[in-house]
């Protein structure tokens, strides 16, 4: 058992007075390539990481759901029959409830969305205690939110015998995050967290929701993914994110397609003639990024991971110059990592801050970290938080 799994079990024992019936866990994720393509119905290629959130769980005799986290000394409890009222009735018209602290809306929202998904009569569902502990860094762009959702939905599927498929679980996590928490995210994070496989990425078609595991071979080939968290907050990004979404919708409308997914690089000449310069560059990023995801999958299969560096760098350049969502700290991280010999590097996540990733030879990780830290110091930036992540397995039962 990992320290976080033990912490979850210990918290459960303090709360309930006996050992948990089960421990379930789900990982955070990093996105290898495919940025701002999800809401354009395109392609993404994320992978689960070894950092995980653990849910130690056990049934209760009453109809109460009680959640506790190492984050907060105070557990939160709600009657299961009250969940629909708490989150506003049917999924689809819900709004976030101010009645529970925000962190508790993740696991309680998952319980609510899971029961709605299977159309359960809430009165017949046994109560449950859930104790959470995590080693996924929070707010670093590694989706601690999908990890808490994944661990909770895996545990509830087991205790409540819901018979959920991996895609059901992903959709439930997304519904909880969108409607119970109120964060307008796509389904990529949940799919990556739930369906991850060791040393693989998950290719996701965001229109059809078809998924395919793609062998990465990083561990086999002695490669590491270095995460460079700039610690630049992306909390001010809401306006920028909305603006980019609007530009994409405008581009699709003016090009006469349902979504930018329906354009290929062959359409870009026409796009340049029709669209204003800014809209064209936003569209160009999404269209070329979709192609880069497909090319990355093909390249991994045909040539292996050392051949994808150019695609990662091209993705960064496209986000920096065309989509304009990078910041100097992210550019510095990418440039310094490449100068130190990284195979490829790019900013990852929504942009305006957050983290970059670099694909690095295992024996060059320490040197790359030093070079990045030095470049940040030279530029007068705060020291970044750097650590490696390995492509890892999705949701599972630990005990
Ligand atoms: P990210 O997913 O990038 O880490 P989010 O803002 O989407 O950032 O999600 C982070 C939020 O998820 C936290 O602020 C907290 O509310 C909730 N959360 C994540 N992990 C835990 C945990 N182990 N216990 C309680 N809440 C958690
Ligand atoms: Mg999140």
Tab-separated table of C-alpha atoms and ligand atoms in Angstrom:
chain	number	residue	atom	x	y	z
A	1	UNK	CA	0.000	0.000	0.000
A	2	UNK	CA	1.266	3.492	-0.813
A	3	UNK	CA	1.424	6.172	1.920
A	4	UNK	CA	-1.700	7.851	0.506
A	5	UNK	CA	-3.628	4.561	0.492
A	6	UNK	CA	-2.629	4.075	4.128
A	7	UNK	CA	-3.674	7.638	4.937
A	8	UNK	CA	-7.096	7.039	3.388
A	9	UNK	CA	-7.530	3.822	5.388
A	10	UNK	CA	-6.355	5.474	8.607
A	11	UNK	CA	-8.769	8.362	8.069
A	12	UNK	CA	-11.582	5.869	7.486
A	13	UNK	CA	-10.746	4.032	10.731
A	14	UNK	CA	-10.720	7.278	12.735
A	15	UNK	CA	-14.062	8.239	11.232
A	16	UNK	CA	-15.897	4.914	11.399
A	17	UNK	CA	-14.059	2.931	14.074
A	18	UNK	CA	-13.361	-0.083	11.853
A	19	UNK	CA	-11.308	-0.923	8.767
A	20	UNK	CA	-12.676	0.006	5.315
A	21	UNK	CA	-14.433	-2.657	3.255
A	22	UNK	CA	-12.548	-1.585	0.134
A	23	UNK	CA	-9.922	0.861	-1.089
A	24	UNK	CA	-10.207	2.183	-4.634
A	25	UNK	CA	-7.923	4.620	-6.430
A	26	UNK	CA	-7.671	6.618	-9.625
A	27	UNK	CA	-4.776	8.636	-11.060
A	28	UNK	CA	-4.190	12.196	-12.183
A	29	UNK	CA	-3.271	12.708	-15.822
A	30	UNK	CA	-1.009	14.654	-18.137
A	31	UNK	CA	-1.845	15.493	-21.732
A	32	UNK	CA	0.859	14.365	-24.146
A	33	UNK	CA	-0.614	16.304	-27.076
A	34	UNK	CA	-3.979	17.714	-28.247
A	35	UNK	CA	-4.642	21.055	-26.579
A	36	UNK	CA	-7.919	23.006	-26.990
A	37	UNK	CA	-9.054	20.317	-29.404
A	38	UNK	CA	-11.602	18.711	-27.055
A	39	UNK	CA	-14.357	21.330	-27.313
A	40	UNK	CA	-13.790	21.424	-31.079
A	41	UNK	CA	-14.815	17.740	-31.185
A	42	UNK	CA	-11.258	16.740	-32.078
A	43	UNK	CA	-8.581	14.408	-30.744
A	44	UNK	CA	-6.545	14.249	-27.546
A	45	UNK	CA	-3.807	11.908	-26.285
A	46	UNK	CA	-3.542	12.069	-22.466
A	47	UNK	CA	-1.980	9.511	-20.134
A	48	UNK	CA	-2.667	8.572	-16.515
A	49	UNK	CA	0.199	9.278	-14.105
A	50	UNK	CA	1.384	7.369	-11.040
A	51	UNK	CA	0.086	9.991	-8.614
A	52	UNK	CA	-3.270	8.773	-7.330
A	53	UNK	CA	-6.249	9.624	-5.130
A	54	UNK	CA	-7.437	6.845	-2.795
A	55	UNK	CA	-10.965	6.310	-1.530
A	56	UNK	CA	-11.296	4.015	1.508
A	57	UNK	CA	-14.962	3.055	1.689
A	58	UNK	CA	-17.501	1.008	3.600
A	59	UNK	CA	-21.274	0.621	3.644
A	60	UNK	CA	-23.464	2.012	6.423
A	61	UNK	CA	-26.751	0.658	7.752
A	62	UNK	CA	-28.553	3.968	7.214
A	63	UNK	CA	-29.068	5.990	4.045
A	64	UNK	CA	-26.350	8.550	4.783
A	65	UNK	CA	-23.362	9.300	2.568
A	66	UNK	CA	-20.477	10.734	4.553
A	67	UNK	CA	-17.280	12.023	2.926
A	68	UNK	CA	-14.011	12.966	4.605
A	69	UNK	CA	-10.695	14.108	3.171
A	70	UNK	CA	-7.229	14.637	4.586
A	71	UNK	CA	-7.739	18.174	3.204
A	72	UNK	CA	-10.407	19.153	5.692
A	73	UNK	CA	-10.835	18.156	9.349
A	74	UNK	CA	-14.621	18.228	9.005
A	75	UNK	CA	-16.461	15.346	7.317
A	76	UNK	CA	-19.606	16.226	5.370
A	77	UNK	CA	-22.728	14.091	5.484
A	78	UNK	CA	-25.890	14.111	3.428
A	79	UNK	CA	-28.840	11.707	3.191
A	80	UNK	CA	-28.719	9.932	-0.162
A	81	UNK	CA	-32.357	10.850	-0.786
A	82	UNK	CA	-31.333	14.512	-0.415
A	83	UNK	CA	-28.693	14.397	-3.172
A	84	UNK	CA	-31.077	15.366	-5.991
A	85	UNK	CA	-32.282	18.382	-4.023
A	86	UNK	CA	-28.706	19.342	-3.142
A	87	UNK	CA	-27.550	19.386	-6.738
A	88	UNK	CA	-30.788	20.546	-8.289
A	89	UNK	CA	-32.842	17.582	-9.479
A	90	UNK	CA	-32.018	16.141	-12.887
A	91	UNK	CA	-28.507	16.267	-14.275
A	92	UNK	CA	-28.879	18.759	-17.082
A	93	UNK	CA	-30.427	21.522	-15.050
A	94	UNK	CA	-28.331	21.407	-11.908
A	95	UNK	CA	-26.423	24.236	-10.332
A	96	UNK	CA	-23.716	23.988	-7.727
A	97	UNK	CA	-25.015	23.869	-4.194
A	98	UNK	CA	-23.554	26.305	-1.707
A	99	UNK	CA	-24.603	23.945	1.078
A	100	UNK	CA	-21.439	21.826	1.040
A	101	UNK	CA	-17.772	22.885	0.828
A	102	UNK	CA	-16.448	22.798	-2.722
A	103	UNK	CA	-14.214	19.734	-2.269
A	104	UNK	CA	-17.191	17.686	-1.005
A	105	UNK	CA	-19.173	18.530	-4.135
A	106	UNK	CA	-16.772	16.269	-6.103
A	107	UNK	CA	-17.484	12.956	-4.289
A	108	UNK	CA	-21.102	13.822	-3.443
A	109	UNK	CA	-21.647	15.010	-7.018
A	110	UNK	CA	-20.274	11.685	-8.264
A	111	UNK	CA	-22.705	9.783	-6.008
A	112	UNK	CA	-25.589	11.894	-7.294
A	113	UNK	CA	-24.570	11.577	-10.956
A	114	UNK	CA	-23.946	7.806	-10.627
A	115	UNK	CA	-27.427	7.177	-9.184
A	116	UNK	CA	-29.028	9.387	-11.829
A	117	UNK	CA	-27.047	7.536	-14.527
A	118	UNK	CA	-28.484	4.151	-13.538
A	119	UNK	CA	-31.868	5.635	-12.656
A	120	UNK	CA	-31.689	4.241	-9.134
A	121	UNK	CA	-34.392	4.733	-6.573
A	122	UNK	CA	-32.370	6.615	-4.012
A	123	UNK	CA	-34.322	5.248	-1.039
A	124	UNK	CA	-33.032	1.693	-1.622
A	125	UNK	CA	-29.357	2.583	-1.809
A	126	UNK	CA	-27.228	1.726	1.248
A	127	UNK	CA	-25.348	4.521	2.969
A	128	UNK	CA	-21.590	4.766	2.611
A	129	UNK	CA	-18.549	6.291	4.302
A	130	UNK	CA	-15.797	7.586	1.994
A	131	UNK	CA	-12.357	8.690	3.249
A	132	UNK	CA	-10.087	10.361	0.679
A	133	UNK	CA	-6.343	10.924	0.539
A	134	UNK	CA	-4.245	11.896	-2.467
A	135	UNK	CA	-0.732	12.430	-3.729
A	136	UNK	CA	-1.852	14.184	-6.926
A	137	UNK	CA	-0.590	17.774	-6.842
A	138	UNK	CA	-3.625	20.083	-6.657
A	139	UNK	CA	-4.155	22.733	-9.312
A	140	UNK	CA	-0.907	21.880	-11.175
A	141	UNK	CA	-2.787	20.873	-14.306
A	142	UNK	CA	-2.576	17.168	-13.432
A	143	UNK	CA	-6.303	16.797	-12.774
A	144	UNK	CA	-6.602	15.989	-9.103
A	145	UNK	CA	-10.300	16.580	-9.803
A	146	UNK	CA	-10.578	13.633	-12.217
A	147	UNK	CA	-8.625	11.506	-9.726
A	148	UNK	CA	-11.073	12.186	-6.878
A	149	UNK	CA	-14.004	11.548	-9.236
A	150	UNK	CA	-12.463	8.328	-10.567
A	151	UNK	CA	-11.649	6.897	-7.140
A	152	UNK	CA	-15.150	7.728	-5.881
A	153	UNK	CA	-17.032	6.340	-8.873
A	154	UNK	CA	-14.956	3.129	-8.863
A	155	UNK	CA	-15.713	2.564	-5.186
A	156	UNK	CA	-19.432	3.337	-5.505
A	157	UNK	CA	-19.809	1.128	-8.584
A	158	UNK	CA	-18.373	-1.698	-6.481
A	159	UNK	CA	-20.327	-1.099	-3.232
A	160	UNK	CA	-23.594	-0.290	-4.957
A	161	UNK	CA	-23.268	-2.941	-7.744
A	162	UNK	CA	-24.032	-0.387	-10.440
A	163	UNK	CA	-22.417	-2.310	-13.328
A	164	UNK	CA	-20.853	0.799	-14.865
A	165	UNK	CA	-18.629	0.657	-17.947
A	166	UNK	CA	-15.424	2.752	-18.088
A	167	UNK	CA	-17.208	5.222	-20.366
A	168	UNK	CA	-20.176	5.425	-17.935
A	169	UNK	CA	-17.724	6.185	-15.132
A	170	UNK	CA	-16.047	8.899	-17.195
A	171	UNK	CA	-19.383	10.502	-18.015
A	172	UNK	CA	-20.456	10.408	-14.372
A	173	UNK	CA	-17.212	12.130	-13.325
A	174	UNK	CA	-17.737	14.795	-15.943
A	175	UNK	CA	-21.378	15.345	-14.937
A	176	UNK	CA	-20.298	15.776	-11.309
A	177	UNK	CA	-17.611	18.265	-12.256
A	178	UNK	CA	-19.792	20.232	-14.690
A	179	UNK	CA	-23.051	20.298	-12.762
A	180	UNK	CA	-22.337	19.621	-9.074
A	181	UNK	CA	-19.048	21.549	-8.860
A	182	UNK	CA	-19.816	23.959	-11.703
A	183	UNK	CA	-16.551	23.617	-13.689
A	184	UNK	CA	-17.199	23.572	-17.465
A	185	UNK	CA	-14.658	20.895	-18.475
A	186	UNK	CA	-14.661	18.282	-21.228
A	187	UNK	CA	-14.433	14.531	-20.701
A	188	UNK	CA	-10.715	14.084	-21.442
A	189	UNK	CA	-9.506	14.125	-17.840
A	190	UNK	CA	-11.966	11.491	-16.663
A	191	UNK	CA	-11.315	9.183	-19.619
A	192	UNK	CA	-7.555	9.462	-19.076
A	193	UNK	CA	-7.859	8.796	-15.350
A	194	UNK	CA	-10.290	5.891	-15.618
A	195	UNK	CA	-9.013	4.094	-18.721
A	196	UNK	CA	-5.227	4.582	-18.385
A	197	UNK	CA	-2.907	1.612	-18.919
A	198	UNK	CA	0.715	1.218	-17.864
A	199	UNK	CA	3.206	2.905	-20.214
A	200	UNK	CA	0.341	3.846	-22.553
A	201	UNK	CA	-1.668	6.904	-23.497
A	202	UNK	CA	-5.397	6.983	-24.246
A	203	UNK	CA	-6.351	8.266	-27.680
A	204	UNK	CA	-9.799	9.862	-27.396
A	205	UNK	CA	-12.004	11.046	-30.228
A	206	UNK	CA	-13.974	13.780	-28.451
A	207	UNK	CA	-16.849	13.578	-30.968
A	208	UNK	CA	-17.540	9.851	-30.980
A	209	UNK	CA	-16.015	9.184	-27.521
A	210	UNK	CA	-14.173	6.233	-29.038
A	211	UNK	CA	-10.966	5.411	-27.196
A	212	UNK	CA	-7.865	3.368	-27.979
A	213	UNK	CA	-4.856	2.625	-25.795
A	214	UNK	CA	-1.640	3.686	-27.514
A	215	UNK	CA	1.635	2.136	-26.395
A	216	UNK	CA	4.087	4.879	-25.418
A	217	UNK	CA	7.141	2.777	-24.632
A	218	UNK	CA	8.630	5.495	-22.419
A	219	UNK	CA	9.519	3.070	-19.600
A	220	UNK	CA	10.785	0.444	-22.038
A	221	UNK	CA	12.974	2.983	-23.835
A	222	UNK	CA	14.355	4.628	-20.696
A	223	UNK	CA	12.502	7.918	-21.158
A	224	UNK	CA	10.907	10.121	-18.510
A	225	UNK	CA	8.284	12.846	-18.694
A	226	UNK	CA	9.475	15.848	-16.720
A	227	UNK	CA	6.686	18.133	-15.491
A	228	UNK	CA	7.773	21.749	-15.060
A	229	UNK	CA	5.088	23.468	-12.995
A	230	UNK	CA	5.675	27.198	-13.438
A	231	UNK	CA	3.368	27.919	-10.480
A	232	UNK	CA	1.982	30.785	-12.563
A	233	UNK	CA	-1.686	30.723	-11.621
A	234	UNK	CA	-4.139	30.122	-14.434
A	235	UNK	CA	-7.024	31.337	-12.316
A	236	UNK	CA	-7.216	34.534	-14.405
A	237	UNK	CA	-7.616	32.458	-17.530
A	238	UNK	CA	-11.410	32.315	-17.527
A	239	UNK	CA	-11.705	35.275	-19.905
A	240	UNK	CA	-8.954	33.962	-22.182
A	241	UNK	CA	-10.472	30.490	-22.273
A	242	UNK	CA	-13.933	31.824	-23.128
A	243	UNK	CA	-12.459	34.093	-25.793
A	244	UNK	CA	-10.649	31.142	-27.439
A	245	UNK	CA	-13.805	29.030	-27.417
A	246	UNK	CA	-15.748	31.857	-29.043
A	247	UNK	CA	-13.075	32.309	-31.729
A	248	UNK	CA	-13.274	28.577	-32.512
A	249	UNK	CA	-17.076	28.675	-32.744
A	250	UNK	CA	-16.890	31.741	-35.004
A	251	UNK	CA	-14.264	30.060	-37.198
A	252	UNK	CA	-16.369	26.927	-37.599
A	253	UNK	CA	-19.490	28.977	-38.394
A	254	UNK	CA	-17.747	31.113	-41.001
A	255	UNK	CA	-16.145	28.043	-42.573
A	256	UNK	CA	-19.560	26.340	-42.723
A	257	UNK	CA	-18.779	23.306	-40.526
A	258	UNK	CA	-20.329	21.975	-37.329
A	259	UNK	CA	-17.009	21.990	-35.487
A	260	UNK	CA	-13.365	22.668	-36.326
A	261	UNK	CA	-12.878	18.914	-36.217
A	262	UNK	CA	-14.495	18.870	-39.654
A	263	UNK	CA	-11.648	20.884	-41.213
A	264	UNK	CA	-8.286	19.509	-42.339
A	265	UNK	CA	-5.002	21.238	-43.068
A	266	UNK	CA	-6.115	21.277	-46.726
A	267	UNK	CA	-8.852	23.777	-45.741
A	268	UNK	CA	-6.435	26.312	-44.276
A	269	UNK	CA	-5.840	28.226	-47.535
A	270	UNK	CA	-9.560	28.914	-47.805
A	271	UNK	CA	-9.698	29.765	-44.094
A	272	UNK	CA	-6.953	32.344	-44.550
A	273	UNK	CA	-8.936	34.031	-47.327
A	274	UNK	CA	-12.258	34.056	-45.467
A	275	UNK	CA	-11.350	34.683	-41.826
A	276	UNK	CA	-9.855	37.707	-40.099
A	277	UNK	CA	-6.239	37.219	-39.017
A	278	UNK	CA	-6.901	36.420	-35.335
A	279	UNK	CA	-9.723	33.964	-36.033
A	280	UNK	CA	-7.613	32.329	-38.740
A	281	UNK	CA	-4.721	31.740	-36.362
A	282	UNK	CA	-7.041	30.274	-33.700
A	283	UNK	CA	-8.507	27.935	-36.314
A	284	UNK	CA	-5.053	27.067	-37.662
A	285	UNK	CA	-3.934	25.944	-34.211
A	286	UNK	CA	-6.886	23.623	-33.711
A	287	UNK	CA	-6.745	22.139	-37.208
A	288	UNK	CA	-2.993	21.530	-37.118
A	289	UNK	CA	-3.150	20.274	-33.517
A	290	UNK	CA	-5.733	17.638	-34.466
A	291	UNK	CA	-3.408	16.505	-37.249
A	292	UNK	CA	-0.475	16.420	-34.810
A	293	UNK	CA	-2.409	14.123	-32.457
A	294	UNK	CA	-3.074	11.702	-35.335
A	295	UNK	CA	0.546	11.985	-36.458
A	296	UNK	CA	1.783	11.347	-32.909
A	297	UNK	CA	-0.258	8.125	-32.696
A	298	UNK	CA	1.061	6.978	-36.088
A	299	UNK	CA	4.639	7.943	-35.240
A	300	UNK	CA	4.558	6.152	-31.880
A	301	UNK	CA	3.354	3.000	-33.602
A	302	UNK	CA	5.733	3.158	-36.552
A	303	UNK	CA	8.905	4.631	-35.063
A	304	UNK	CA	8.579	4.746	-31.267
A	305	UNK	CA	8.702	7.568	-28.723
A	306	UNK	CA	12.039	9.153	-29.714
A	307	UNK	CA	10.455	10.209	-33.025
A	308	UNK	CA	7.655	12.386	-31.557
A	309	UNK	CA	9.816	15.299	-30.332
A	310	UNK	CA	9.197	17.483	-33.372
A	311	UNK	CA	5.419	17.103	-33.001
A	312	UNK	CA	5.559	18.162	-29.329
A	313	UNK	CA	7.617	21.230	-30.175
A	314	UNK	CA	5.348	22.140	-33.112
A	315	UNK	CA	2.384	21.930	-30.721
A	316	UNK	CA	4.049	24.393	-28.369
A	317	UNK	CA	4.928	26.823	-31.164
A	318	UNK	CA	1.330	26.686	-32.414
A	319	UNK	CA	-0.030	27.500	-28.951
A	320	UNK	CA	2.521	30.266	-28.475
A	321	UNK	CA	2.161	31.997	-31.838
A	322	UNK	CA	-1.284	31.092	-33.221
A	323	UNK	CA	-3.486	30.311	-30.231
A	324	UNK	CA	-1.547	32.760	-28.015
A	325	UNK	CA	-2.069	30.994	-24.702
A	326	UNK	CA	1.532	30.603	-23.561
A	327	UNK	CA	3.337	32.855	-21.058
A	328	UNK	CA	7.068	33.707	-20.830
A	329	UNK	CA	7.598	31.178	-18.019
A	330	UNK	CA	6.227	28.331	-20.186
A	331	UNK	CA	8.313	29.413	-23.182
A	332	UNK	CA	11.406	29.557	-20.970
A	333	UNK	CA	10.688	26.062	-19.615
A	334	UNK	CA	10.314	24.608	-23.115
A	335	UNK	CA	13.391	26.359	-24.547
A	336	UNK	CA	15.616	25.475	-21.582
A	337	UNK	CA	14.523	21.820	-21.620
A	338	UNK	CA	15.196	21.529	-25.364
A	339	UNK	CA	18.581	23.227	-25.026
A	340	UNK	CA	19.419	20.697	-22.295
A	341	UNK	CA	18.729	17.901	-24.776
A	342	UNK	CA	15.052	17.030	-24.239
A	343	UNK	CA	13.539	15.007	-27.103
A	344	UNK	CA	10.516	17.300	-27.133
A	345	UNK	CA	8.720	19.770	-24.870
A	346	UNK	CA	5.487	21.747	-24.818
A	347	UNK	CA	3.174	23.608	-22.516
A	348	UNK	CA	0.316	21.374	-21.397
A	349	UNK	CA	-3.187	22.214	-20.212
A	350	UNK	CA	-5.365	25.217	-20.869
A	351	UNK	CA	-2.572	27.792	-20.928
A	352	UNK	CA	-1.936	31.238	-19.375
A	353	UNK	CA	0.213	29.480	-16.769
A	354	UNK	CA	0.357	25.973	-15.360
A	355	UNK	CA	2.883	23.399	-16.467
A	356	UNK	CA	5.070	22.323	-19.365
A	357	UNK	CA	6.139	18.742	-20.046
A	358	UNK	CA	9.438	17.564	-21.513
A	359	UNK	CA	10.285	14.098	-22.831
A	360	UNK	CA	13.756	13.407	-21.484
A	361	UNK	CA	16.296	10.547	-21.413
A	362	UNK	CA	16.236	9.067	-17.894
A	363	UNK	CA	19.921	9.808	-17.336
A	364	UNK	CA	19.466	13.466	-18.302
A	365	UNK	CA	16.592	14.316	-15.951
A	366	UNK	CA	18.778	15.861	-13.223
A	367	UNK	CA	20.732	17.949	-15.715
A	368	UNK	CA	17.556	19.120	-17.463
A	369	UNK	CA	16.017	20.172	-14.147
A	370	UNK	CA	19.154	22.139	-13.280
A	371	UNK	CA	19.154	23.862	-16.684
A	372	UNK	CA	15.459	24.811	-16.369
A	373	UNK	CA	15.933	26.121	-12.807
A	374	UNK	CA	18.926	28.170	-13.967
A	375	UNK	CA	16.986	29.626	-16.918
A	376	UNK	CA	14.154	30.633	-14.566
A	377	UNK	CA	16.616	32.264	-12.159
A	378	UNK	CA	18.320	34.137	-15.027
A	379	UNK	CA	14.943	35.441	-16.230
A	380	UNK	CA	13.965	36.542	-12.712
A	381	UNK	CA	11.077	34.017	-12.479
A	382	UNK	CA	10.139	32.166	-9.278
A	383	UNK	CA	11.647	28.672	-9.085
A	384	UNK	CA	9.436	26.108	-10.846
A	385	UNK	CA	8.356	22.839	-9.227
A	386	UNK	CA	9.837	19.988	-11.282
A	387	UNK	CA	9.096	16.267	-11.027
A	388	UNK	CA	8.792	13.264	-13.318
A	389	UNK	CA	5.602	11.328	-14.074
A	390	UNK	CA	5.320	7.848	-15.582
A	391	UNK	CA	2.363	6.706	-17.738
A	392	UNK	CA	0.360	4.546	-15.388
A	393	UNK	CA	-2.807	2.478	-14.946
A	394	UNK	CA	-6.335	3.836	-14.475
A	395	UNK	CA	-8.973	3.271	-11.807
A	396	UNK	CA	-8.626	0.068	-9.796
A	397	UNK	CA	-9.380	-1.638	-6.522
A	398	UNK	CA	-6.322	-1.578	-4.224
A	399	UNK	CA	-7.735	-3.538	-1.296
B	1	LIG	P1	-6.775	20.151	-10.887
B	1	LIG	O1	-7.784	19.163	-11.341
B	1	LIG	O2	-5.972	20.735	-12.018
B	1	LIG	O3	-5.869	19.634	-9.806
B	1	LIG	P2	-9.164	21.516	-10.106
B	1	LIG	O4	-9.423	22.914	-9.661
B	1	LIG	O5	-9.868	20.993	-11.292
B	1	LIG	O6	-7.565	21.373	-10.259
B	1	LIG	O7	-9.504	20.523	-8.907
B	1	LIG	C1	-8.935	20.710	-7.630
B	1	LIG	C2	-10.010	20.630	-6.573
B	1	LIG	O8	-10.457	19.266	-6.442
B	1	LIG	C3	-9.511	20.991	-5.189
B	1	LIG	O9	-9.546	22.386	-4.983
B	1	LIG	C4	-10.516	20.237	-4.303
B	1	LIG	O10	-11.732	20.950	-4.211
B	1	LIG	C5	-10.779	18.983	-5.109
B	1	LIG	N1	-9.925	17.875	-4.655
B	1	LIG	C6	-8.963	17.253	-5.364
B	1	LIG	N2	-8.383	16.265	-4.640
B	1	LIG	C7	-8.986	16.249	-3.445
B	1	LIG	C8	-8.872	15.461	-2.222
B	1	LIG	N3	-7.969	14.480	-2.119
B	1	LIG	N4	-9.685	15.762	-1.191
B	1	LIG	C9	-10.589	16.753	-1.293
B	1	LIG	N5	-10.754	17.511	-2.389
B	1	LIG	C10	-9.982	17.275	-3.457
B	2	LIG	MG1	-9.358	19.607	-12.739
